[in-house]
Structure formats: structure tokens, C-alpha cells
PDB file of C-alpha atoms in Angstrom:
ATOM      1  CA  MET A   1       0.414  -0.194  -0.371  1.00 27.00           C
ATOM      2  CA  LEU A   2       1.326   3.263  -0.603  1.00 27.00           C
ATOM      3  CA  ARG A   3       0.471   6.448   0.984  1.00 33.00           C
ATOM      4  CA  VAL A   4       1.144   9.782  -0.225  1.00 29.00           C
ATOM      5  CA  LEU A   5       2.771  12.764   2.540  1.00 36.00           C
ATOM      6  CA  ALA A   6       0.574  15.949   1.460  1.00 33.00           C
ATOM      7  CA  ASP A   7       1.880  18.029   3.762  1.00 37.00           C
ATOM      8  CA  SER A   8       4.751  20.114   2.617  1.00 33.00           C
ATOM      9  CA  ASP A   9       5.832  21.139   6.140  1.00 42.00           C
ATOM     10  CA  SER A  10       9.514  21.835   5.609  1.00 41.00           C
ATOM     11  CA  LEU A  11       9.428  19.994   8.511  1.00 50.00           C
ATOM     12  CA  SER A  12       7.558  17.468   8.028  1.00 45.00           C
ATOM     13  CA  ARG A  13       9.769  17.293   5.251  1.00 44.00           C
ATOM     14  CA  ARG A  14      12.976  16.705   6.897  1.00 48.00           C
ATOM     15  CA  ALA A  15      11.864  15.213   9.713  1.00 49.00           C
ATOM     16  CA  GLY A  16      11.333  11.978   7.273  1.00 46.00           C
ATOM     17  CA  ASP A  17       8.604  12.262   5.558  1.00 44.00           C
ATOM     18  CA  LEU A  18       8.435  11.629   1.740  1.00 41.00           C
ATOM     19  CA  GLU A  19       6.398  12.240  -1.038  1.00 38.00           C
ATOM     20  CA  ILE A  20       5.441   8.898  -1.418  1.00 36.00           C
ATOM     21  CA  ARG A  21       6.406   5.713   1.192  1.00 44.00           C
ATOM     22  CA  GLN A  22       5.805   2.436   0.886  1.00 44.00           C
ATOM     23  CA  MET A  23       4.232   1.220   4.296  1.00 49.00           C
ATOM     24  CA  THR A  24       4.926  -2.945   5.590  1.00 55.00           C
ATOM     25  CA  SER A  25       1.675  -4.284   7.343  1.00 82.00           C
ATOM     26  CA  LYS A  26      -1.090  -2.332   9.322  1.00 90.00           C
ATOM     27  CA  VAL A  27      -1.542  -3.791  13.484  1.00 90.00           C
ATOM     28  CA  GLN A  28      -4.795  -3.220  14.158  1.00 91.00           C
ATOM     29  CA  LYS A  29      -6.820  -3.920  17.539  1.00 93.00           C
ATOM     30  CA  SER A  30      -9.792  -2.836  19.486  1.00 92.00           C
ATOM     31  CA  GLU A  31     -10.409  -1.253  21.670  1.00 93.00           C
ATOM     32  CA  ALA A  32     -10.181  -3.525  23.486  1.00 95.00           C
ATOM     33  CA  GLU A  33      -7.477  -5.234  22.664  1.00 95.00           C
ATOM     34  CA  TRP A  34      -5.393  -2.647  23.324  1.00 95.00           C
ATOM     35  CA  ARG A  35      -6.332  -1.842  26.996  1.00 96.00           C
ATOM     36  CA  GLU A  36      -5.985  -5.799  27.576  1.00 96.00           C
ATOM     37  CA  HIS A  37      -2.343  -5.672  25.795  1.00 95.00           C
ATOM     38  CA  LEU A  38      -1.472  -1.981  27.706  1.00 97.00           C
ATOM     39  CA  THR A  39      -0.713  -0.612  31.068  1.00 97.00           C
ATOM     40  CA  PRO A  40      -3.583   2.199  31.517  1.00 97.00           C
ATOM     41  CA  GLU A  41      -0.860   4.828  31.182  1.00 97.00           C
ATOM     42  CA  GLN A  42       0.502   3.591  27.857  1.00 98.00           C
ATOM     43  CA  PHE A  43      -3.181   2.758  26.826  1.00 98.00           C
ATOM     44  CA  GLU A  44      -3.426   6.227  27.547  1.00 98.00           C
ATOM     45  CA  VAL A  45      -0.880   7.817  25.667  1.00 98.00           C
ATOM     46  CA  ALA A  46      -0.608   5.199  23.300  1.00 98.00           C
ATOM     47  CA  ARG A  47      -3.502   4.854  22.183  1.00 98.00           C
ATOM     48  CA  LYS A  48      -5.851   7.876  23.146  1.00 97.00           C
ATOM     49  CA  LYS A  49      -2.591  10.486  22.245  1.00 96.00           C
ATOM     50  CA  GLY A  50      -1.599  11.764  26.437  1.00 95.00           C
ATOM     51  CA  THR A  51       1.776  12.571  27.170  1.00 95.00           C
ATOM     52  CA  GLU A  52       3.358  11.238  30.836  1.00 96.00           C
ATOM     53  CA  ARG A  53       4.778  13.901  33.238  1.00 96.00           C
ATOM     54  CA  ALA A  54       8.316  15.395  32.669  1.00 96.00           C
ATOM     55  CA  PHE A  55      11.083  13.988  34.335  1.00 97.00           C
ATOM     56  CA  THR A  56       8.844  10.776  35.335  1.00 96.00           C
ATOM     57  CA  GLY A  57       9.184   8.539  32.602  1.00 97.00           C
ATOM     58  CA  GLN A  58      11.170   5.235  32.184  1.00 97.00           C
ATOM     59  CA  TYR A  59      13.537   5.815  29.947  1.00 97.00           C
ATOM     60  CA  TRP A  60      13.731   9.944  29.425  1.00 95.00           C
ATOM     61  CA  ASP A  61      17.411   8.914  31.517  1.00 96.00           C
ATOM     62  CA  ASN A  62      18.466   6.048  30.242  1.00 97.00           C
ATOM     63  CA  HIS A  63      21.658   5.390  28.920  1.00 96.00           C
ATOM     64  CA  ALA A  64      22.556   1.562  27.926  1.00 97.00           C
ATOM     65  CA  ALA A  65      23.059   0.117  23.902  1.00 97.00           C
ATOM     66  CA  GLY A  66      19.711  -0.794  22.876  1.00 98.00           C
ATOM     67  CA  VAL A  67      16.856  -0.325  20.837  1.00 98.00           C
ATOM     68  CA  TYR A  68      13.812   1.039  21.570  1.00 98.00           C
ATOM     69  CA  ARG A  69      10.385  -0.080  20.336  1.00 98.00           C
ATOM     70  CA  CYS A  70       6.458   0.568  19.601  1.00 98.00           C
ATOM     71  CA  VAL A  71       5.450  -0.864  22.824  1.00 98.00           C
ATOM     72  CA  CYS A  72       1.640  -1.502  20.865  1.00 97.00           C
ATOM     73  CA  CYS A  73       3.887  -3.041  18.003  1.00 97.00           C
ATOM     74  CA  GLY A  74       7.258  -4.328  19.333  1.00 97.00           C
ATOM     75  CA  ASN A  75       8.913  -2.129  15.734  1.00 97.00           C
ATOM     76  CA  GLU A  76      12.135   0.054  15.991  1.00 98.00           C
ATOM     77  CA  LEU A  77      11.880   3.038  16.229  1.00 98.00           C
ATOM     78  CA  PHE A  78      15.401   4.583  17.991  1.00 98.00           C
ATOM     79  CA  SER A  79      18.785   3.761  18.711  1.00 98.00           C
ATOM     80  CA  SER A  80      20.019   4.680  21.815  1.00 98.00           C
ATOM     81  CA  THR A  81      23.542   5.749  19.758  1.00 97.00           C
ATOM     82  CA  GLU A  82      20.289   8.890  18.562  1.00 97.00           C
ATOM     83  CA  LYS A  83      19.726   9.454  21.911  1.00 97.00           C
ATOM     84  CA  PHE A  84      20.909  13.122  23.952  1.00 97.00           C
ATOM     85  CA  ASP A  85      19.876  15.098  26.808  1.00 96.00           C
ATOM     86  CA  SER A  86      17.436  17.300  25.613  1.00 96.00           C
ATOM     87  CA  GLY A  87      17.009  18.574  29.850  1.00 94.00           C
ATOM     88  CA  SER A  88      13.041  18.300  28.326  1.00 96.00           C
ATOM     89  CA  GLY A  89      12.432  14.964  30.657  1.00 96.00           C
ATOM     90  CA  TRP A  90      11.646  12.717  27.353  1.00 97.00           C
ATOM     91  CA  PRO A  91      13.313  10.846  26.600  1.00 97.00           C
ATOM     92  CA  SER A  92      14.637  12.916  22.959  1.00 98.00           C
ATOM     93  CA  TYR A  93      16.882  11.593  19.013  1.00 98.00           C
ATOM     94  CA  TRP A  94      18.469  13.741  17.036  1.00 97.00           C
ATOM     95  CA  GLN A  95      16.381  10.473  13.892  1.00 98.00           C
ATOM     96  CA  PRO A  96      14.328   7.765  14.425  1.00 98.00           C
ATOM     97  CA  ILE A  97      16.300   4.366  13.347  1.00 96.00           C
ATOM     98  CA  ASP A  98      15.047   4.617  10.602  1.00 96.00           C
ATOM     99  CA  PRO A  99      13.453   7.169   8.169  1.00 94.00           C
ATOM    100  CA  SER A 100       9.808   5.059   7.394  1.00 96.00           C
ATOM    101  CA  ALA A 101       9.347   3.467  11.523  1.00 97.00           C
ATOM    102  CA  VAL A 102       7.003   6.549  12.019  1.00 98.00           C
ATOM    103  CA  ASN A 103       4.982   9.012  10.257  1.00 97.00           C
ATOM    104  CA  VAL A 104       4.473  12.876  11.253  1.00 97.00           C
ATOM    105  CA  GLU A 105       1.361  15.181  11.842  1.00 95.00           C
ATOM    106  CA  ASP A 106       0.142  18.472  12.183  1.00 93.00           C
ATOM    107  CA  ASP A 107      -1.422  18.258  15.982  1.00 89.00           C
ATOM    108  CA  HIS A 108      -3.106  21.125  16.237  1.00 91.00           C
ATOM    109  CA  SER A 109      -4.549  20.317  20.290  1.00 87.00           C
ATOM    110  CA  HIS A 110      -4.136  22.361  23.390  1.00 84.00           C
ATOM    111  CA  PHE A 111      -4.059  25.939  22.096  1.00 88.00           C
ATOM    112  CA  MET A 112      -0.305  24.813  19.790  1.00 88.00           C
ATOM    113  CA  THR A 113       0.573  23.276  16.830  1.00 91.00           C
ATOM    114  CA  ARG A 114       3.043  20.823  17.023  1.00 92.00           C
ATOM    115  CA  THR A 115       4.546  18.123  15.235  1.00 96.00           C
ATOM    116  CA  GLU A 116       2.907  15.163  17.047  1.00 97.00           C
ATOM    117  CA  VAL A 117       5.001  11.236  15.661  1.00 97.00           C
ATOM    118  CA  LEU A 118       2.649   8.128  15.303  1.00 98.00           C
ATOM    119  CA  CYS A 119       4.705   4.422  14.489  1.00 98.00           C
ATOM    120  CA  ALA A 120       4.266   3.837  11.463  1.00 97.00           C
ATOM    121  CA  LYS A 121       3.451  -0.142  12.171  1.00 97.00           C
ATOM    122  CA  CYS A 122       0.496   0.722  14.719  1.00 97.00           C
ATOM    123  CA  ASP A 123      -0.008   4.576  14.010  1.00 97.00           C
ATOM    124  CA  ALA A 124       1.342   4.581  18.558  1.00 98.00           C
ATOM    125  CA  HIS A 125       1.511   8.432  19.620  1.00 98.00           C
ATOM    126  CA  LEU A 126       4.806   8.812  19.689  1.00 98.00           C
ATOM    127  CA  GLY A 127       5.373  12.293  21.467  1.00 97.00           C
ATOM    128  CA  HIS A 128       6.118  15.382  19.317  1.00 96.00           C
ATOM    129  CA  VAL A 129       8.606  16.464  17.101  1.00 97.00           C
ATOM    130  CA  PHE A 130      10.908  20.219  16.999  1.00 97.00           C
ATOM    131  CA  ASP A 131      13.311  21.592  15.348  1.00 95.00           C
ATOM    132  CA  ASP A 132      15.763  23.098  18.209  1.00 96.00           C
ATOM    133  CA  GLY A 133      17.130  19.234  18.076  1.00 96.00           C
ATOM    134  CA  PRO A 134      21.263  18.855  17.714  1.00 96.00           C
ATOM    135  CA  ALA A 135      24.162  18.570  14.286  1.00 96.00           C
ATOM    136  CA  PRO A 136      23.322  16.418  12.003  1.00 95.00           C
ATOM    137  CA  THR A 137      19.749  17.157  11.991  1.00 96.00           C
ATOM    138  CA  GLY A 138      18.520  20.421  13.776  1.00 97.00           C
ATOM    139  CA  LEU A 139      15.445  17.845  14.961  1.00 97.00           C
ATOM    140  CA  ARG A 140      14.739  16.552  18.393  1.00 98.00           C
ATOM    141  CA  TYR A 141      12.519  13.691  18.627  1.00 98.00           C
ATOM    142  CA  CYS A 142      10.384  14.486  21.859  1.00 98.00           C
ATOM    143  CA  ILE A 143       8.414  10.842  22.961  1.00 98.00           C
ATOM    144  CA  ASN A 144       7.104   9.435  25.987  1.00 98.00           C
ATOM    145  CA  SER A 145       8.523   6.635  27.232  1.00 98.00           C
ATOM    146  CA  ALA A 146       5.148   5.348  28.647  1.00 98.00           C
ATOM    147  CA  SER A 147       5.517   4.562  24.499  1.00 98.00           C
ATOM    148  CA  LEU A 148       8.435   2.191  24.086  1.00 98.00           C
ATOM    149  CA  THR A 149       9.838  -0.156  25.795  1.00 98.00           C
ATOM    150  CA  PHE A 150      13.862  -1.367  24.835  1.00 98.00           C
ATOM    151  CA  ASP A 151      15.636  -3.728  24.139  1.00 97.00           C
ATOM    152  CA  GLU A 152      19.646  -3.054  25.734  1.00 96.00           C
ATOM    153  CA  ARG A 153      21.838  -4.944  23.439  1.00 90.00           C
ATOM    154  CA  SER A 154      25.533  -4.947  23.673  1.00 74.00           C
TER     155      SER A 154
END
């Protein structure tokens, strides 16, 4: 299935949005199935677009080597090699493990405009991406720990 992404915003393009992207099979579950699979906090953040409080998540201060996966479907999202300390209180990365691992879309909630980051495989809400990150991308993917699992690797 091909998905055309029409957002021409430069931040969206820099965040890995391709004009046309090959999508993998989507993981789809009912709300009841997601509730059964996730903790209440994971469900609120990943499926209902919630946000955990800063400096409270499991991975904001994690410095181990490994891969961060989507808590809902296991999709590989971010590597510890692209993680940095943004001072925000949330795990922050300057790029995803693969541009096709995430999708971005405009978010106009809470009386502001931001760019939301979603898992490309199951549409889980991960967090937001901002244009105040480090080189080489200048991006800061600010991601909720509740949307992630971590596979430690040496």
C-alpha cells in the first residue's frame, strides 16, 4: 500500500516524511484489545494521545546501548546511538532508526501547533518532533517513555 503524504511543511520533510512511502502491514486492534495488551498509562499515552509528566518516564535518563521499540506493536523506532539529553525530561532522539518507522502529522491540540510523531506500523502516539535538536538533523524527537520498550544490546 502506498500512502501519499501531502504535508509540505519543511519540518515534516526534515523529520523523514517522504512524498511517497511504502508502508508495512498495519497492526489493527480494537480498543478492548489494546486495553488488554497495555497498562493504563501506556494505553492513555499511546492510544489516546496522552503525555507523561516530564522526568517521570522509565527511559528519559536511560544511557544503556540498545533499541527502543513501540510498546504497542514492537516496531523498532529509535536507537540509543541517536539519543541525547535535551533537558526536557523525555527521551529525545535526533532521528528515528529508519525514516519509514515513524509518521508525522500536524497536531493542533492544546491551543498550539506541533508535529506529532506516530508509529508507522500501528499509529501509536509516540510524542512530538521539534526543530531545536542537535546536528546533523537539527531535530528533537521528544518521545514518551510510556510509548516505548527497550531492548538492551551490548
